């Protein structure tokens, strides 16, 4: 993973010429004044942790698994939001952990947490490092130091229960590794978020990830039937049945807890049979409203395709739904729907026939497999594009929310108006990528010309759009999470007593408050 | 509702002669020595609450909504488990609340909770009064008294959002009232548990109810998209979107909290279009194992009928799956499956055709609509039968659990062995009534001859079967809840840190511990 950007540098994509011209002509984008620093120029704080504490940590995991070198520290600094990348490009390594510790077992995690609690060392659980909401930046004040707890060594497929269609896997597995291990058994999770290439299973659970095929395979939180969690006070082991009436569903307290309540060390996950067939197709609707109505109909009355997404007019015109073809600007393109079907040949045939009838009946124009294949081909490439845009002098960032169907038009308008008010005339694109019977997500991509201080520029815009989302009744995140960047808006969303619930849980599981301090919730 | 039994006394059912003979010959059931007391003979404790507190409560709701009469107190004493009924039949009203208070609004509930917290009065939220796990028996020690907070006046359909397919309803609505209100809009919840005729929406949510059509409509906790909750510390308002990545799903902390964290005063519920067509059919399988395999296949690979249940050999033989025809004992009947389909005519046709192919392919023998109609007709009558059995001298009780598919055979055996060890040779029947991709529920009905002390007899059996379920890896309840009767086993299930989570939440929402004390969790 590129230390100051996304993914494999070899896959970096050049901006197509029409897009470059569009940026200049429409948004006034100009090359940034300060070029990005090189790796060697990143400024890191001195390691604050006392040698005695480091020795105790080494005793648990072995000296080779406590890393203090610049490379390890830089690679565990923050996540992959646009502000995170902007800071790295400026050489600001001030949030680097003092040490990166790699435990090899649940027992080692328990020991590490005990030691860190004793010496008041903040612990940032670290999976793929792909947070885009500041989920990897611990508060330092009042702590002896910060340790990044990298779970990369917990990367085993522990068991396969083919009868129950449940597998046990460790949290440090990256999604592609996990899919490869499952493929050997003819199984799949079906979880394909944009962060797929780098993110880990533990991160998916801790941040309630949702993949691009969530209509068919469910969100990641739907897949988790059991969890083992290491906390400073010991082990939590949850999930004896798919569903239960035995009290509150405590799995749902750990899911979305973003490392603030404990470290997930094992996951029992529902799996599906790997599909024999995959078909992705494009449909055109006259407007976002008409396309939304069609998605709603499929979500409420079925059949629901495995993949179902709708780009608004702007996103369709720019072609962001098909990053591989970006720049082939289409005038009057309406709104693009991608409908994908996965399963046995029989299932795919039946679902496709019935869903197509609904889409046609509601005004959709069938565009064939071209746009679908193009989407599938480019589905993980948008983050690479961002690096090119940042280098070019554009700020580009994404944000998302969700709401009930009747709230969505208001929510859509509120976000756009807020971004326009903060950023002048940015390019704002939107799509619906996750649908439910009662509502859907809205995912926005914003592009604007960088000012002299792009960090301050985005910070102001982000504050104002968070407020707009909360005021319009949406949730502050559909699948990115809370981290630090959404914490205040999240507190508004769940209210004072909602925050109290989180604090009550944290009191009991992490009384010293060492787990990801400042993320999700602040202590009393 | 019969004060010492179930339902409308006019619907009481006589035991068929073959069943009466079976009880005598096989189980040695003899008429109980002590006949049940009459209503007037129930012994009630004196009202303990001081007049000044009662006056404060009356100021909030009006004097007519604070009831101290014997009738109200008896009707709010405990729930409807077999031990509850046995105690009532003995005239034991020792658990009666001091007063029954009927608030008319969320604001009134808030005021009542504030007053009760101030004077340390225990509060038992009361819906339909159908708990079968001791969920309505508050601990009295350390409290000035106990108030039953009856939510019957909160019985409105507040709004219908037909676009989002979400309705807002109040918690005191009984299920039939709720369905009637929704039917006027062409909608349904599709929630039909055995307690349907009496239970309330608030109770369904607080205890994570699951209905007989859960395969098609989902569990009640799946239907709840938003909640308003009154606590001694104020209001919680949760649920801005179908799903969110904004932290833990706090709705899931209130669902299943059984009145120990707050009082649900409003529910936003996902609804479905009322089905145009309903078809219920019977299938025979050679064994419980073969039937289970067929249910599993439908749950994992589809299509999933709306209703799907499987009786084991004993339940099939006794005919308990069709209470209306009880007593028509069938030798070598194998195992009965009921498969039901609800929806548009097209959906029903398609689902039925495809599911039937799966059932046939796995060895099922089609029995036609007869057994299906008989099941549908008798679906709410089993609790009436219990009254007749108790009067006859038989103890009859139900208990349930759930687990992953590969654990079910072990769980099934463990429950049966435990009941046989405790009760000599009881009649133990079982069915699977709720299926998921990864597992299912097991619902047991036990019939045995009453000893001289049937309460002690059942108490010992219940303790041992709870332990057997936990040891075999099952959850202590699939849809009955925790209450007091499952509290210890539940603590084993979720472990010490799980209990700590609950305590942490209760600390914050109910610091004086007045809400349903002793139910779900004990305080530190």
mmCIF file of C-alpha atoms in Angstrom, chain B residues 169-497:
data_model
loop_
_atom_site.group_PDB
_atom_site.id
_atom_site.type_symbol
_atom_site.label_atom_id
_atom_site.label_comp_id
_atom_site.label_asym_id
_atom_site.label_seq_id
_atom_site.Cartn_x
_atom_site.Cartn_y
_atom_site.Cartn_z
ATOM 1 C CA UNK B 169 -47.168 2.568 16.507
ATOM 2 C CA UNK B 170 -47.487 2.688 20.251
ATOM 3 C CA UNK B 171 -46.335 -0.175 22.478
ATOM 4 C CA UNK B 172 -49.652 -0.938 24.194
ATOM 5 C CA UNK B 173 -51.330 -2.083 20.981
ATOM 6 C CA UNK B 174 -52.218 -5.750 21.132
ATOM 7 C CA UNK B 175 -51.242 -7.650 17.997
ATOM 8 C CA UNK B 176 -54.803 -8.165 16.676
ATOM 9 C CA UNK B 177 -55.584 -4.435 17.135
ATOM 10 C CA UNK B 178 -52.357 -3.544 15.369
ATOM 11 C CA UNK B 179 -53.116 -5.871 12.465
ATOM 12 C CA UNK B 180 -56.610 -4.436 12.178
ATOM 13 C CA UNK B 181 -55.291 -0.866 12.020
ATOM 14 C CA UNK B 182 -52.741 -1.875 9.403
ATOM 15 C CA UNK B 183 -55.242 -3.864 7.356
ATOM 16 C CA UNK B 184 -57.101 -0.609 6.692
ATOM 17 C CA UNK B 185 -53.966 0.465 4.793
ATOM 18 C CA UNK B 186 -53.457 -2.880 3.068
ATOM 19 C CA UNK B 187 -50.478 -3.586 5.302
ATOM 20 C CA UNK B 188 -49.377 -6.230 7.788
ATOM 21 C CA UNK B 189 -46.564 -6.854 10.245
ATOM 22 C CA UNK B 190 -46.804 -10.582 9.590
ATOM 23 C CA UNK B 191 -46.013 -11.251 13.242
ATOM 24 C CA UNK B 192 -48.046 -14.181 14.546
ATOM 25 C CA UNK B 193 -46.557 -15.722 17.678
ATOM 26 C CA UNK B 194 -48.618 -18.122 19.789
ATOM 27 C CA UNK B 195 -49.316 -15.207 22.166
ATOM 28 C CA UNK B 196 -50.792 -13.224 19.252
ATOM 29 C CA UNK B 197 -54.261 -12.751 20.727
ATOM 30 C CA UNK B 198 -53.005 -10.966 23.863
ATOM 31 C CA UNK B 199 -49.417 -9.807 23.498
ATOM 32 C CA UNK B 200 -48.492 -6.212 22.677
ATOM 33 C CA UNK B 201 -46.057 -4.591 20.280
ATOM 34 C CA UNK B 202 -43.968 -3.223 23.141
ATOM 35 C CA UNK B 203 -43.654 -6.690 24.601
ATOM 36 C CA UNK B 204 -42.669 -8.158 21.243
ATOM 37 C CA UNK B 205 -39.826 -5.658 21.034
ATOM 38 C CA UNK B 206 -38.732 -5.811 24.651
ATOM 39 C CA UNK B 207 -38.569 -9.612 24.577
ATOM 40 C CA UNK B 208 -37.438 -10.217 20.959
ATOM 41 C CA UNK B 209 -40.512 -12.148 19.986
ATOM 42 C CA UNK B 210 -40.540 -14.331 16.894
ATOM 43 C CA UNK B 211 -43.717 -15.278 15.081
ATOM 44 C CA UNK B 212 -44.855 -18.412 13.308
ATOM 45 C CA UNK B 213 -44.289 -16.780 9.923
ATOM 46 C CA UNK B 214 -40.794 -15.571 10.802
ATOM 47 C CA UNK B 215 -39.238 -17.275 7.778
ATOM 48 C CA UNK B 216 -41.212 -14.919 5.550
ATOM 49 C CA UNK B 217 -41.706 -11.782 7.617
ATOM 50 C CA UNK B 218 -38.698 -11.955 9.904
ATOM 51 C CA UNK B 219 -38.482 -11.828 13.662
ATOM 52 C CA UNK B 220 -39.973 -8.879 15.470
ATOM 53 C CA UNK B 221 -36.501 -7.479 16.164
ATOM 54 C CA UNK B 222 -35.942 -7.437 12.386
ATOM 55 C CA UNK B 223 -39.044 -5.277 11.992
ATOM 56 C CA UNK B 224 -38.021 -2.558 14.428
ATOM 57 C CA UNK B 225 -36.293 0.287 12.583
ATOM 58 C CA UNK B 226 -36.726 2.889 15.307
ATOM 59 C CA UNK B 227 -37.607 3.217 18.979
ATOM 60 C CA UNK B 228 -38.459 5.899 21.481
ATOM 61 C CA UNK B 229 -37.655 4.900 25.029
ATOM 62 C CA UNK B 230 -38.439 6.611 28.329
ATOM 63 C CA UNK B 231 -35.821 6.077 31.039
ATOM 64 C CA UNK B 232 -35.441 7.518 34.525
ATOM 65 C CA UNK B 233 -32.777 9.783 32.993
ATOM 66 C CA UNK B 234 -34.785 10.982 30.014
ATOM 67 C CA UNK B 235 -35.553 10.010 26.449
ATOM 68 C CA UNK B 236 -33.673 7.810 24.023
ATOM 69 C CA UNK B 237 -34.602 8.124 20.359
ATOM 70 C CA UNK B 238 -32.958 5.593 18.087
ATOM 71 C CA UNK B 239 -33.049 4.673 14.409
ATOM 72 C CA UNK B 240 -32.518 7.144 11.575
ATOM 73 C CA UNK B 241 -31.985 4.637 8.813
ATOM 74 C CA UNK B 242 -32.614 0.959 8.096
ATOM 75 C CA UNK B 243 -28.943 0.256 8.710
ATOM 76 C CA UNK B 244 -26.006 2.380 9.705
ATOM 77 C CA UNK B 245 -22.287 2.178 10.365
ATOM 78 C CA UNK B 246 -22.566 4.874 13.011
ATOM 79 C CA UNK B 247 -21.321 2.850 15.943
ATOM 80 C CA UNK B 248 -22.948 -0.096 17.683
ATOM 81 C CA UNK B 249 -26.607 -0.629 16.781
ATOM 82 C CA UNK B 250 -28.165 0.765 19.950
ATOM 83 C CA UNK B 251 -31.625 -0.398 18.900
ATOM 84 C CA UNK B 252 -30.279 -3.880 19.541
ATOM 85 C CA UNK B 253 -29.452 -2.901 23.117
ATOM 86 C CA UNK B 254 -33.068 -1.938 23.836
ATOM 87 C CA UNK B 255 -34.537 -4.884 21.929
ATOM 88 C CA UNK B 256 -34.409 -7.754 24.402
ATOM 89 C CA UNK B 257 -33.894 -5.471 27.385
ATOM 90 C CA UNK B 258 -37.223 -6.604 28.901
ATOM 91 C CA UNK B 259 -38.012 -3.343 30.621
ATOM 92 C CA UNK B 260 -34.758 -3.294 32.559
ATOM 93 C CA UNK B 261 -33.261 -0.322 30.658
ATOM 94 C CA UNK B 262 -36.315 1.755 29.843
ATOM 95 C CA UNK B 263 -39.922 1.755 28.721
ATOM 96 C CA UNK B 264 -40.523 1.645 24.971
ATOM 97 C CA UNK B 265 -43.126 4.306 24.217
ATOM 98 C CA UNK B 266 -43.086 4.283 20.421
ATOM 99 C CA UNK B 267 -42.005 1.891 17.702
ATOM 100 C CA UNK B 268 -41.147 2.499 14.064
ATOM 101 C CA UNK B 269 -41.839 -0.775 12.335
ATOM 102 C CA UNK B 270 -41.175 -2.128 8.879
ATOM 103 C CA UNK B 271 -44.417 -3.390 7.366
ATOM 104 C CA UNK B 272 -45.303 -5.502 4.349
ATOM 105 C CA UNK B 273 -48.222 -5.462 1.947
ATOM 106 C CA UNK B 274 -51.020 -7.707 3.198
ATOM 107 C CA UNK B 275 -50.773 -10.927 1.204
ATOM 108 C CA UNK B 276 -53.442 -11.606 -1.395
ATOM 109 C CA UNK B 277 -52.998 -15.303 -1.057
ATOM 110 C CA UNK B 278 -52.102 -17.803 1.691
ATOM 111 C CA UNK B 279 -51.448 -21.496 1.140
ATOM 112 C CA UNK B 280 -50.410 -23.885 3.928
ATOM 113 C CA UNK B 281 -49.558 -27.478 3.203
ATOM 114 C CA UNK B 282 -48.311 -30.575 4.944
ATOM 115 C CA UNK B 283 -45.347 -32.780 4.033
ATOM 116 C CA UNK B 284 -44.176 -35.990 5.651
ATOM 117 C CA UNK B 285 -40.550 -36.906 6.199
ATOM 118 C CA UNK B 286 -39.273 -40.217 7.460
ATOM 119 C CA UNK B 287 -37.366 -38.769 10.396
ATOM 120 C CA UNK B 288 -36.581 -35.573 12.244
ATOM 121 C CA UNK B 289 -33.077 -35.700 10.766
ATOM 122 C CA UNK B 290 -34.388 -35.974 7.207
ATOM 123 C CA UNK B 291 -36.913 -33.200 7.802
ATOM 124 C CA UNK B 292 -34.237 -30.981 9.356
ATOM 125 C CA UNK B 293 -32.002 -31.480 6.348
ATOM 126 C CA UNK B 294 -34.838 -30.353 4.073
ATOM 127 C CA UNK B 295 -35.521 -27.238 6.154
ATOM 128 C CA UNK B 296 -31.827 -26.461 6.163
ATOM 129 C CA UNK B 297 -31.641 -26.738 2.396
ATOM 130 C CA UNK B 298 -34.532 -24.291 1.977
ATOM 131 C CA UNK B 299 -33.015 -21.881 4.504
ATOM 132 C CA UNK B 300 -29.598 -21.964 2.864
ATOM 133 C CA UNK B 301 -30.377 -22.190 -0.825
ATOM 134 C CA UNK B 302 -33.978 -21.060 -0.982
ATOM 135 C CA UNK B 303 -36.697 -20.531 -1.713
ATOM 136 C CA UNK B 304 -37.789 -20.019 1.858
ATOM 137 C CA UNK B 305 -41.535 -20.408 2.443
ATOM 138 C CA UNK B 306 -43.295 -17.857 4.680
ATOM 139 C CA UNK B 307 -44.045 -20.510 7.297
ATOM 140 C CA UNK B 308 -41.765 -23.505 7.722
ATOM 141 C CA UNK B 309 -41.939 -25.886 10.654
ATOM 142 C CA UNK B 310 -41.105 -29.483 11.372
ATOM 143 C CA UNK B 311 -42.458 -31.630 14.209
ATOM 144 C CA UNK B 312 -40.389 -34.491 15.527
ATOM 145 C CA UNK B 313 -41.648 -38.073 15.626
ATOM 146 C CA UNK B 314 -43.347 -37.734 19.012
ATOM 147 C CA UNK B 315 -45.018 -34.402 18.319
ATOM 148 C CA UNK B 316 -46.217 -35.712 14.976
ATOM 149 C CA UNK B 317 -47.613 -38.850 16.552
ATOM 150 C CA UNK B 318 -49.438 -36.970 19.298
ATOM 151 C CA UNK B 319 -50.704 -34.529 16.681
ATOM 152 C CA UNK B 320 -49.699 -31.437 18.631
ATOM 153 C CA UNK B 321 -48.896 -29.699 15.387
ATOM 154 C CA UNK B 322 -52.642 -29.708 14.748
ATOM 155 C CA UNK B 323 -54.207 -29.000 18.143
ATOM 156 C CA UNK B 324 -57.640 -28.877 16.584
ATOM 157 C CA UNK B 325 -57.340 -32.533 15.700
ATOM 158 C CA UNK B 326 -55.481 -33.570 18.794
ATOM 159 C CA UNK B 327 -56.080 -37.152 19.759
ATOM 160 C CA UNK B 328 -56.323 -38.608 16.319
ATOM 161 C CA UNK B 329 -53.130 -40.492 17.090
ATOM 162 C CA UNK B 330 -51.289 -41.685 14.038
ATOM 163 C CA UNK B 331 -48.945 -44.627 14.148
ATOM 164 C CA UNK B 332 -45.760 -44.440 12.098
ATOM 165 C CA UNK B 333 -46.578 -40.934 10.964
ATOM 166 C CA UNK B 334 -42.981 -39.916 10.412
ATOM 167 C CA UNK B 335 -42.395 -36.199 10.881
ATOM 168 C CA UNK B 336 -44.800 -33.522 9.766
ATOM 169 C CA UNK B 337 -43.601 -30.409 7.952
ATOM 170 C CA UNK B 338 -45.892 -27.421 7.517
ATOM 171 C CA UNK B 339 -44.894 -25.181 4.617
ATOM 172 C CA UNK B 340 -46.855 -21.973 4.118
ATOM 173 C CA UNK B 341 -46.680 -19.406 1.342
ATOM 174 C CA UNK B 342 -48.046 -15.856 1.514
ATOM 175 C CA UNK B 343 -47.893 -13.076 -1.044
ATOM 176 C CA UNK B 344 -49.271 -12.245 -4.442
ATOM 177 C CA UNK B 345 -50.731 -15.133 -6.381
ATOM 178 C CA UNK B 346 -47.687 -15.080 -8.627
ATOM 179 C CA UNK B 347 -45.229 -15.148 -5.730
ATOM 180 C CA UNK B 348 -47.111 -17.904 -3.938
ATOM 181 C CA UNK B 349 -47.241 -19.974 -7.102
ATOM 182 C CA UNK B 350 -43.553 -19.571 -7.839
ATOM 183 C CA UNK B 351 -42.340 -20.101 -4.288
ATOM 184 C CA UNK B 352 -44.561 -23.105 -3.804
ATOM 185 C CA UNK B 353 -43.470 -24.739 -7.014
ATOM 186 C CA UNK B 354 -39.783 -24.277 -6.293
ATOM 187 C CA UNK B 355 -39.950 -25.178 -2.586
ATOM 188 C CA UNK B 356 -42.064 -28.238 -3.350
ATOM 189 C CA UNK B 357 -39.424 -29.448 -5.783
ATOM 190 C CA UNK B 358 -36.790 -29.181 -3.052
ATOM 191 C CA UNK B 359 -38.965 -30.925 -0.452
ATOM 192 C CA UNK B 360 -39.854 -33.741 -2.856
ATOM 193 C CA UNK B 361 -36.281 -34.089 -3.960
ATOM 194 C CA UNK B 362 -35.181 -34.615 -0.369
ATOM 195 C CA UNK B 363 -37.692 -37.361 0.324
ATOM 196 C CA UNK B 364 -40.738 -35.400 1.425
ATOM 197 C CA UNK B 365 -44.187 -36.821 0.757
ATOM 198 C CA UNK B 366 -46.801 -34.231 -0.079
ATOM 199 C CA UNK B 367 -49.840 -34.427 2.231
ATOM 200 C CA UNK B 368 -51.856 -31.638 0.626
ATOM 201 C CA UNK B 369 -53.605 -28.704 2.242
ATOM 202 C CA UNK B 370 -55.337 -30.645 5.046
ATOM 203 C CA UNK B 371 -52.577 -30.616 7.650
ATOM 204 C CA UNK B 372 -51.666 -27.035 6.698
ATOM 205 C CA UNK B 373 -55.187 -25.744 7.194
ATOM 206 C CA UNK B 374 -55.501 -27.677 10.407
ATOM 207 C CA UNK B 375 -52.275 -26.146 11.711
ATOM 208 C CA UNK B 376 -53.369 -22.641 10.686
ATOM 209 C CA UNK B 377 -56.747 -23.127 12.332
ATOM 210 C CA UNK B 378 -55.299 -24.338 15.628
ATOM 211 C CA UNK B 379 -52.204 -22.143 15.744
ATOM 212 C CA UNK B 380 -53.211 -20.144 18.843
ATOM 213 C CA UNK B 381 -54.973 -22.904 20.739
ATOM 214 C CA UNK B 382 -52.127 -24.775 22.446
ATOM 215 C CA UNK B 383 -52.123 -22.481 25.512
ATOM 216 C CA UNK B 384 -55.830 -23.218 26.063
ATOM 217 C CA UNK B 385 -55.017 -26.908 26.116
ATOM 218 C CA UNK B 386 -52.526 -26.327 28.875
ATOM 219 C CA UNK B 387 -55.284 -25.170 31.229
ATOM 220 C CA UNK B 388 -57.175 -28.400 30.655
ATOM 221 C CA UNK B 389 -54.029 -30.435 31.246
ATOM 222 C CA UNK B 390 -53.202 -28.613 34.478
ATOM 223 C CA UNK B 391 -56.725 -29.202 35.740
ATOM 224 C CA UNK B 392 -56.377 -32.867 34.845
ATOM 225 C CA UNK B 393 -53.227 -33.264 36.961
ATOM 226 C CA UNK B 394 -50.594 -33.028 34.246
ATOM 227 C CA UNK B 395 -47.795 -30.494 34.258
ATOM 228 C CA UNK B 396 -47.247 -29.152 30.781
ATOM 229 C CA UNK B 397 -44.687 -26.547 29.864
ATOM 230 C CA UNK B 398 -42.722 -25.428 26.847
ATOM 231 C CA UNK B 399 -39.120 -24.357 26.502
ATOM 232 C CA UNK B 400 -36.997 -23.422 23.545
ATOM 233 C CA UNK B 401 -33.484 -22.835 22.372
ATOM 234 C CA UNK B 402 -31.600 -22.251 19.133
ATOM 235 C CA UNK B 403 -28.226 -23.156 17.725
ATOM 236 C CA UNK B 404 -26.227 -23.581 14.564
ATOM 237 C CA UNK B 405 -27.299 -26.458 12.336
ATOM 238 C CA UNK B 406 -24.360 -28.684 13.221
ATOM 239 C CA UNK B 407 -25.106 -28.253 16.952
ATOM 240 C CA UNK B 408 -28.815 -29.062 16.771
ATOM 241 C CA UNK B 409 -28.717 -32.867 17.113
ATOM 242 C CA UNK B 410 -26.571 -32.582 20.244
ATOM 243 C CA UNK B 411 -28.829 -29.862 21.638
ATOM 244 C CA UNK B 412 -31.939 -31.915 20.898
ATOM 245 C CA UNK B 413 -30.528 -34.939 22.691
ATOM 246 C CA UNK B 414 -29.252 -32.912 25.643
ATOM 247 C CA UNK B 415 -32.681 -31.388 26.318
ATOM 248 C CA UNK B 416 -34.494 -34.699 26.047
ATOM 249 C CA UNK B 417 -32.017 -36.545 28.255
ATOM 250 C CA UNK B 418 -32.170 -33.813 30.869
ATOM 251 C CA UNK B 419 -35.983 -33.833 30.981
ATOM 252 C CA UNK B 420 -36.080 -37.598 31.193
ATOM 253 C CA UNK B 421 -33.544 -37.581 34.018
ATOM 254 C CA UNK B 422 -35.508 -34.953 35.972
ATOM 255 C CA UNK B 423 -39.051 -36.066 35.361
ATOM 256 C CA UNK B 424 -38.969 -39.815 35.058
ATOM 257 C CA UNK B 425 -40.592 -40.597 31.744
ATOM 258 C CA UNK B 426 -42.290 -37.441 30.573
ATOM 259 C CA UNK B 427 -43.719 -36.978 27.130
ATOM 260 C CA UNK B 428 -41.274 -34.706 25.267
ATOM 261 C CA UNK B 429 -42.230 -33.294 21.891
ATOM 262 C CA UNK B 430 -40.182 -30.963 19.754
ATOM 263 C CA UNK B 431 -40.483 -28.845 16.661
ATOM 264 C CA UNK B 432 -38.356 -26.540 14.592
ATOM 265 C CA UNK B 433 -40.381 -23.422 13.877
ATOM 266 C CA UNK B 434 -37.774 -20.808 12.978
ATOM 267 C CA UNK B 435 -35.011 -21.408 10.458
ATOM 268 C CA UNK B 436 -32.002 -19.361 9.374
ATOM 269 C CA UNK B 437 -29.189 -19.994 6.945
ATOM 270 C CA UNK B 438 -26.860 -20.953 9.770
ATOM 271 C CA UNK B 439 -29.197 -22.620 12.268
ATOM 272 C CA UNK B 440 -32.646 -22.995 13.743
ATOM 273 C CA UNK B 441 -34.743 -23.015 16.886
ATOM 274 C CA UNK B 442 -35.847 -26.096 18.830
ATOM 275 C CA UNK B 443 -39.153 -25.777 20.686
ATOM 276 C CA UNK B 444 -40.027 -28.447 23.244
ATOM 277 C CA UNK B 445 -43.324 -29.292 24.890
ATOM 278 C CA UNK B 446 -43.099 -31.421 28.017
ATOM 279 C CA UNK B 447 -45.980 -33.257 29.680
ATOM 280 C CA UNK B 448 -45.620 -35.146 32.928
ATOM 281 C CA UNK B 449 -47.760 -36.265 35.841
ATOM 282 C CA UNK B 450 -47.870 -33.700 38.644
ATOM 283 C CA UNK B 451 -46.254 -34.705 41.895
ATOM 284 C CA UNK B 452 -47.648 -33.453 45.203
ATOM 285 C CA UNK B 453 -45.549 -30.314 44.711
ATOM 286 C CA UNK B 454 -45.644 -29.587 40.971
ATOM 287 C CA UNK B 455 -43.864 -26.245 41.451
ATOM 288 C CA UNK B 456 -40.822 -27.857 43.031
ATOM 289 C CA UNK B 457 -41.003 -30.632 40.444
ATOM 290 C CA UNK B 458 -40.851 -28.205 37.534
ATOM 291 C CA UNK B 459 -38.338 -25.922 39.201
ATOM 292 C CA UNK B 460 -35.832 -28.768 39.493
ATOM 293 C CA UNK B 461 -36.462 -29.914 35.916
ATOM 294 C CA UNK B 462 -36.126 -26.368 34.606
ATOM 295 C CA UNK B 463 -32.823 -25.758 36.376
ATOM 296 C CA UNK B 464 -31.372 -28.921 35.008
ATOM 297 C CA UNK B 465 -32.580 -28.377 31.450
ATOM 298 C CA UNK B 466 -31.263 -24.790 31.470
ATOM 299 C CA UNK B 467 -27.873 -26.146 32.424
ATOM 300 C CA UNK B 468 -28.111 -28.825 29.727
ATOM 301 C CA UNK B 469 -28.845 -26.210 27.054
ATOM 302 C CA UNK B 470 -25.930 -24.021 28.082
ATOM 303 C CA UNK B 471 -23.544 -26.968 28.296
ATOM 304 C CA UNK B 472 -24.600 -28.182 24.858
ATOM 305 C CA UNK B 473 -23.808 -24.744 23.394
ATOM 306 C CA UNK B 474 -27.349 -23.493 22.753
ATOM 307 C CA UNK B 475 -28.815 -20.129 23.617
ATOM 308 C CA UNK B 476 -31.077 -20.112 26.645
ATOM 309 C CA UNK B 477 -33.956 -18.688 24.614
ATOM 310 C CA UNK B 478 -34.874 -18.310 20.987
ATOM 311 C CA UNK B 479 -38.031 -16.268 21.502
ATOM 312 C CA UNK B 480 -39.315 -16.454 25.089
ATOM 313 C CA UNK B 481 -36.727 -14.165 26.633
ATOM 314 C CA UNK B 482 -34.746 -14.157 29.866
ATOM 315 C CA UNK B 483 -36.941 -12.807 32.653
ATOM 316 C CA UNK B 484 -36.007 -14.226 36.038
ATOM 317 C CA UNK B 485 -36.298 -17.868 35.050
ATOM 318 C CA UNK B 486 -33.392 -17.770 32.589
ATOM 319 C CA UNK B 487 -31.273 -15.138 34.260
ATOM 320 C CA UNK B 488 -28.630 -17.424 35.700
ATOM 321 C CA UNK B 489 -28.291 -19.509 32.557
ATOM 322 C CA UNK B 490 -28.177 -16.302 30.511
ATOM 323 C CA UNK B 491 -25.279 -15.045 32.637
ATOM 324 C CA UNK B 492 -23.438 -18.258 31.825
ATOM 325 C CA UNK B 493 -24.269 -17.830 28.159
ATOM 326 C CA UNK B 494 -22.876 -14.318 27.792
ATOM 327 C CA UNK B 495 -20.140 -14.704 30.385
ATOM 328 C CA UNK B 496 -18.945 -12.350 33.076
ATOM 329 C CA UNK B 497 -18.044 -9.544 30.682
#
